[in-house]
Tab-separated table of C-alpha atoms in Angstrom:
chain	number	residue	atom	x	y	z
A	1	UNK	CA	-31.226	12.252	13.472
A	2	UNK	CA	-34.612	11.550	11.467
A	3	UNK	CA	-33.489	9.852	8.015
A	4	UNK	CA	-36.171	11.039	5.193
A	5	UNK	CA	-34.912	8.301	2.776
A	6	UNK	CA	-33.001	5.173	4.070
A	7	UNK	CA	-31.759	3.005	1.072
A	8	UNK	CA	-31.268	-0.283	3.432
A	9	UNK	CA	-29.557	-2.851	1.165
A	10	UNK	CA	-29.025	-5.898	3.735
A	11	UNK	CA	-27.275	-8.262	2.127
A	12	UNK	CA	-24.911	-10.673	3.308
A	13	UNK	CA	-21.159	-10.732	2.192
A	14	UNK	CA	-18.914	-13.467	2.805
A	15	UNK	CA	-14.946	-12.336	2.251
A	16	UNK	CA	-12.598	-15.733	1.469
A	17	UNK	CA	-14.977	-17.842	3.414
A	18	UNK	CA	-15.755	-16.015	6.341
A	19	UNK	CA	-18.703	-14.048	6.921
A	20	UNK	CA	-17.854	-9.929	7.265
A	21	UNK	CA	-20.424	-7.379	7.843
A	22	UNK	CA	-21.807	-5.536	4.910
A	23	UNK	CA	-21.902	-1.741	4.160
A	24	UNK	CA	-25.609	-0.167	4.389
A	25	UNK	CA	-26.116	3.476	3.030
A	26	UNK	CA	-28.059	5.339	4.686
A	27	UNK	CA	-29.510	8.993	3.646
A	28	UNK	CA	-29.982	11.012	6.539
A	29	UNK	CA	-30.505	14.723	6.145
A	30	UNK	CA	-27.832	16.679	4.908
A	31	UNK	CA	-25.944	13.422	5.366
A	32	UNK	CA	-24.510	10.065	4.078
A	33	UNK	CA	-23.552	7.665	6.315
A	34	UNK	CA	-22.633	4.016	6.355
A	35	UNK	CA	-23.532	1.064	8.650
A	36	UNK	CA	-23.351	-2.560	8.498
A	37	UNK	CA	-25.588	-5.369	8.594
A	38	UNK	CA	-26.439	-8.629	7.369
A	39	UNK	CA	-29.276	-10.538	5.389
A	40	UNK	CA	-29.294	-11.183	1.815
A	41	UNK	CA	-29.370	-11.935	-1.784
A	42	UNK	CA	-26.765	-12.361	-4.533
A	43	UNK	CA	-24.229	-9.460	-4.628
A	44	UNK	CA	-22.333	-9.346	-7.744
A	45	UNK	CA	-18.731	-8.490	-8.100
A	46	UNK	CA	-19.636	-4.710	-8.055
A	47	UNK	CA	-21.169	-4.845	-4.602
A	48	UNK	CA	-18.042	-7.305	-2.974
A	49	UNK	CA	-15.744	-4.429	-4.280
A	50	UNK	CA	-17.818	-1.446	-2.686
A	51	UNK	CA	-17.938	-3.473	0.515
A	52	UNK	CA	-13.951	-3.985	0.449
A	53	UNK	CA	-13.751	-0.688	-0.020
A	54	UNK	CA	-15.865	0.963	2.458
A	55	UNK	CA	-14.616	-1.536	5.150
A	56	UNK	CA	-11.086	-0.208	4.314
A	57	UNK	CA	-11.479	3.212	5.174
A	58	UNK	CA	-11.596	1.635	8.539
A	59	UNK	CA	-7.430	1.425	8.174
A	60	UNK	CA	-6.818	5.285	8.638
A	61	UNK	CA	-3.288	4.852	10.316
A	62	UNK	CA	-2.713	0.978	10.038
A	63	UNK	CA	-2.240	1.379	6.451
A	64	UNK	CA	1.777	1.414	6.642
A	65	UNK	CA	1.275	-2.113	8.885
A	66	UNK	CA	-0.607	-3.382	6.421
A	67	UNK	CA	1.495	-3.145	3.452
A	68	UNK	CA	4.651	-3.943	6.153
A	69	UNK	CA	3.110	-7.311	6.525
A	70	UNK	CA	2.917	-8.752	2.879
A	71	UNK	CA	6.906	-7.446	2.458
A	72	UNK	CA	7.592	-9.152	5.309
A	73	UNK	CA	5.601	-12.661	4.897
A	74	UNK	CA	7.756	-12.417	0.898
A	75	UNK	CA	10.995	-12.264	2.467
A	76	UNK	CA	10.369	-15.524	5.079
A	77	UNK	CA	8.835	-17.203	1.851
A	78	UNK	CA	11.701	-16.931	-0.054
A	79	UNK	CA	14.245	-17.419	2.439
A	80	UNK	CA	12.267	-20.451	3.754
A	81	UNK	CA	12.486	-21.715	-0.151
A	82	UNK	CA	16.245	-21.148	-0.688
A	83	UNK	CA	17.466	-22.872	2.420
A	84	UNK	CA	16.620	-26.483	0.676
A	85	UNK	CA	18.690	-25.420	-2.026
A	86	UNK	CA	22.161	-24.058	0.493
A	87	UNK	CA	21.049	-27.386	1.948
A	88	UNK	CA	21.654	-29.710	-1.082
A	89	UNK	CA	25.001	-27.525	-1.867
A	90	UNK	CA	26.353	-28.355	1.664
A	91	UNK	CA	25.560	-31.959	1.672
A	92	UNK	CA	27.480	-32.015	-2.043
A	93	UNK	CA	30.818	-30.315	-0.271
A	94	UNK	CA	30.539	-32.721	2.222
A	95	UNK	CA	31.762	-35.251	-0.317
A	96	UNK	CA	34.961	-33.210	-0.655
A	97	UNK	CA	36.630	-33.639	2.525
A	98	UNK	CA	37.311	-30.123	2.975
A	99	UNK	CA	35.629	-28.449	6.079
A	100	UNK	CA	35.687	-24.423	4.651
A	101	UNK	CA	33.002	-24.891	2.278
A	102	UNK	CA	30.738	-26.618	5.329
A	103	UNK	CA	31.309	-24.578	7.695
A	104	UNK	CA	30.968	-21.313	5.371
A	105	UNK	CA	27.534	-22.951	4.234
A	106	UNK	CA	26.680	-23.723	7.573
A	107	UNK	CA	26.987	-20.397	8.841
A	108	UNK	CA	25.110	-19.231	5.682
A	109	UNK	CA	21.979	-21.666	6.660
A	110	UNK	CA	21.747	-19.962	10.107
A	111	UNK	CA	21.897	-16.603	9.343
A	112	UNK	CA	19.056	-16.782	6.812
A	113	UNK	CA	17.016	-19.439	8.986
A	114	UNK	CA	17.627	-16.318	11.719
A	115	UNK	CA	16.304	-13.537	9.173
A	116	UNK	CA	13.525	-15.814	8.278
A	117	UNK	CA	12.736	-15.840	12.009
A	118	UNK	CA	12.904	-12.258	12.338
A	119	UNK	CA	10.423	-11.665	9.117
A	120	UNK	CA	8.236	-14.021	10.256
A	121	UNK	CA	7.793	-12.107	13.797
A	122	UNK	CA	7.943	-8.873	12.106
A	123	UNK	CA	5.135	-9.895	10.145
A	124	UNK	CA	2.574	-11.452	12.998
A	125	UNK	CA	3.394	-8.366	14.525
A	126	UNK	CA	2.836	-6.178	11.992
A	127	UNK	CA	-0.370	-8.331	10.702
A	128	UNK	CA	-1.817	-8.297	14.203
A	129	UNK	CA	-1.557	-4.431	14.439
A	130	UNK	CA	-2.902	-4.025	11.376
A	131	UNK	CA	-6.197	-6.152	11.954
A	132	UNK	CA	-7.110	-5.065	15.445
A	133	UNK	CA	-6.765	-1.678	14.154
A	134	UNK	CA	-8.962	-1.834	11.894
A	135	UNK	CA	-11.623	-3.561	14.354
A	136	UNK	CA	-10.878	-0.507	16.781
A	137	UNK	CA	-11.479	2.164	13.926
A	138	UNK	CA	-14.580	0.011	12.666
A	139	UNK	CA	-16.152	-0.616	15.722
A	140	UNK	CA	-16.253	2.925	16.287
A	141	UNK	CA	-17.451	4.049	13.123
A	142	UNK	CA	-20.486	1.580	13.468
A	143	UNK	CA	-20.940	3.003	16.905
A	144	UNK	CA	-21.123	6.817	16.011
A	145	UNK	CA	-23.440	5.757	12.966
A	146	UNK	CA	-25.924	4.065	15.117
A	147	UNK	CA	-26.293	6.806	17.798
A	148	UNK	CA	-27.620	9.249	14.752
A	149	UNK	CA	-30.047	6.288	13.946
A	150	UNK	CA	-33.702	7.163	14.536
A	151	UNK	CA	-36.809	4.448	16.585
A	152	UNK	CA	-37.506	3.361	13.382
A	153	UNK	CA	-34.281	2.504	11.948
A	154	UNK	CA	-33.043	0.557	15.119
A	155	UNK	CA	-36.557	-1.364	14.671
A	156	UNK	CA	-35.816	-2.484	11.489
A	157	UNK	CA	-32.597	-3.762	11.928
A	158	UNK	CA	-33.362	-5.011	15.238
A	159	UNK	CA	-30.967	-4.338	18.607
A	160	UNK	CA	-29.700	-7.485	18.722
A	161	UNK	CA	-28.926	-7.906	15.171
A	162	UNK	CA	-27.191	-4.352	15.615
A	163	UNK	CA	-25.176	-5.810	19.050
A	164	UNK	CA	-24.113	-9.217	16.490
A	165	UNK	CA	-22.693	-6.277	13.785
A	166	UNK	CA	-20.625	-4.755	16.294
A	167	UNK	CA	-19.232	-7.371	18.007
A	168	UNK	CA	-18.823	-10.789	16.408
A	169	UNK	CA	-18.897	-9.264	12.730
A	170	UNK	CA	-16.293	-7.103	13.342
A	171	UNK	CA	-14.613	-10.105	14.909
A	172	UNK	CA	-14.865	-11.620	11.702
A	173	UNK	CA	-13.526	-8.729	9.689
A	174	UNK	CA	-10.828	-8.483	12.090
A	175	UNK	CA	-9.831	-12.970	11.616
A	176	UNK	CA	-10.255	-12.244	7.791
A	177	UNK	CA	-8.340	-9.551	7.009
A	178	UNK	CA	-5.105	-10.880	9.103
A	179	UNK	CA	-5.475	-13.771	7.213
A	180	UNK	CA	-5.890	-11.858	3.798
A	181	UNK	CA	-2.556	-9.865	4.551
A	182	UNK	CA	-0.527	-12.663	5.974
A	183	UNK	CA	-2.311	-16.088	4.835
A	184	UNK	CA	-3.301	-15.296	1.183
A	185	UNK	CA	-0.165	-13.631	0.698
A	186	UNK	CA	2.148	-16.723	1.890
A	187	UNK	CA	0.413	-19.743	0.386
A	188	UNK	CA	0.436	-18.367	-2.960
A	189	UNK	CA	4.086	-17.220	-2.725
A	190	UNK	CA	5.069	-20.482	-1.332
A	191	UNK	CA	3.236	-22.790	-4.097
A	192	UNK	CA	5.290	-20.516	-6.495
A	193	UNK	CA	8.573	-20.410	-5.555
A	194	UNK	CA	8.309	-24.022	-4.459
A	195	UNK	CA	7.773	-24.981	-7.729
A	196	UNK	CA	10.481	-22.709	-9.141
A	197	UNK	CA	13.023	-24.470	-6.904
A	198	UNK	CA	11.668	-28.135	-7.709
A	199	UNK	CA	12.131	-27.644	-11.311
A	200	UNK	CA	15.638	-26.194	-10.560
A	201	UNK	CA	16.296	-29.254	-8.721
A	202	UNK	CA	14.435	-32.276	-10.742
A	203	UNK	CA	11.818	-31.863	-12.730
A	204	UNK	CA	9.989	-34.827	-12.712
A	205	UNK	CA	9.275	-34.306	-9.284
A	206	UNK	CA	7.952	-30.871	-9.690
A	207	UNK	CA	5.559	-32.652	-12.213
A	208	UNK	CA	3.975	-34.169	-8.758
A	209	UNK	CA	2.600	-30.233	-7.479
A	210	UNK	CA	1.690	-29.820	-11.300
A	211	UNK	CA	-0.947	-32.702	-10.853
A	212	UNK	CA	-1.856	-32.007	-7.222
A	213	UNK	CA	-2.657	-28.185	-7.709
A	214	UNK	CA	-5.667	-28.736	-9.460
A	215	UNK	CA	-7.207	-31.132	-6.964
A	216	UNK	CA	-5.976	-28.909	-4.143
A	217	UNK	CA	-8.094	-26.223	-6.079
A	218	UNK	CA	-11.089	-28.311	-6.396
A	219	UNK	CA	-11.063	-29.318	-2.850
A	220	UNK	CA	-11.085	-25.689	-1.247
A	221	UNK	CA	-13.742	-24.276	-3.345
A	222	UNK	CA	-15.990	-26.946	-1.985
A	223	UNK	CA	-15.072	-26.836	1.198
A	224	UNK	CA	-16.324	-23.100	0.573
A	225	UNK	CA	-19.263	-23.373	-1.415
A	226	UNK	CA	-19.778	-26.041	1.756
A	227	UNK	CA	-18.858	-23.496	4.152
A	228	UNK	CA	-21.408	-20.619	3.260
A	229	UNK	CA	-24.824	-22.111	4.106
A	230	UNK	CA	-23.716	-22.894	7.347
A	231	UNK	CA	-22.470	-19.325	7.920
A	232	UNK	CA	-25.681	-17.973	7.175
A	233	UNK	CA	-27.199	-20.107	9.403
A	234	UNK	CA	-25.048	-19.131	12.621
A	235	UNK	CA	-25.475	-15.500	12.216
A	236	UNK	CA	-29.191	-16.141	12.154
A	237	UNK	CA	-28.762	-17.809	14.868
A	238	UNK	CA	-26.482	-15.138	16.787
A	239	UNK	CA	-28.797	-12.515	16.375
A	240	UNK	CA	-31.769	-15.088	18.205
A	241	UNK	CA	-29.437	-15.614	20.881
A	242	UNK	CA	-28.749	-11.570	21.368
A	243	UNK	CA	-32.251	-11.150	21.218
A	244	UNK	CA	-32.969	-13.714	24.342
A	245	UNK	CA	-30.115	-12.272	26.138
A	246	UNK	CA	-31.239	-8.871	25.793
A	247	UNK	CA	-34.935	-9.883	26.937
């Protein structure tokens, strides 16, 4: 299909450290269509947002996976952070003498280390669904938006920057957002509620993650302002190396 007016905005996004493939508008005749690619400038928050959103349209029918997952990955957190506390209980009864409370706690402690199990599984498997998915509905959508692309456009974004879009960007999409939906969800929710029960238990040592957090900050927005550059410089590089292939 000839496009009269293509509004090619190659930029380069990067989504929680890892490169993803940008949205590109194109105005075809009687159409509006969207393809990815990479190169780039600044994008502001705007332009992050518009990407997120465009590459989630992808989801179609992994959409009840991928709000399964983050219920699931918030029950193993906070089983996983109440089984220290049934812990400290049982090893007070054991002063006691008396067996029943043990053994009642004991049983306790494996049936929620056994639900814990099962959200955890019901979550990679729910996660996993959810991200290869949306690389199945994405990779076609990129596919079907190419094939209307005229001479012209595929010279300008080049076939073997167009092979790298559909096949190691989506990659990345697909690594980035099962991380986003199991990943971001869990460390945040465990930092939390680990704190919650340390202050239940003794607070001085709670004062310990207090201190640490912002250093722990500090030290993973470098390694991601680290990170970028040398992103950039890969994909570069893939598309070279799909070029030589291809010749």
């Amino acid at each position: 299909m000839p496009i009269d007016a293509a509004t090619v905005n190659m930029k380069a996004s990067h989504l929680f450290g890892i490169p993803t493939v940008v949205a590109v508008k194109l105005r075809a005749q009687n159409t509006a269509g969207w393809i990815c690619a990479t190169h780039s400038n600044q994008p502001g928050v705007q332009y992050y947002m518009s990407t997120i959103r465009t590459l989630l349209r992808s989801l179609r029918e992994y959409r009840r996976p991928s709000l399964l997952t983050p219920f699931f990955v918030t029950g193993e957190v906070i089983l996983e952070c109440f089984l220290p506390l049934v812990m400290a209980s049982l090893v007070d009864h054991l002063q006691g003498g008396a067996l029943t409370p043990v053994v009642r706690l004991g049983v306790f402690m494996l049936v929620m280390a056994m639900f814990s199990l099962l959200f955890g599984i019901l979550a990679a498997r729910f996660g996993a669904t959810a991200a290869a998915g949306l690389a199945k509905h994405l990779r076609q959508d990129l596919f079907f938006k190419v094939q209307d692309f005229s001479f012209g456009d595929v010279d300008r974004f080049s076939t073997s920057s167009l092979v790298t879009r559909m096949t190691t960007d989506v990659t990345n999409v697909q690594n980035a957002y099962g991380m986003i939906i199991r990943v971001a969800v869990r460390v945040p929710l465990m930092v939390v509620f680990s704190i919650i029960m340390t202050l239940r238990i003794n607070w001085h040592i709670s004062l310990i993650f207090l201190i640490m957090l912002p250093f722990l900050a500090a030290i993973m927005f470098g390694i991601i302002i680290f990170i970028f550059p040398v992103f950039r410089r890969i994909f570069k590089k893939y598309d070279a190396l799909n070029n030589s292939v291809q010749e």
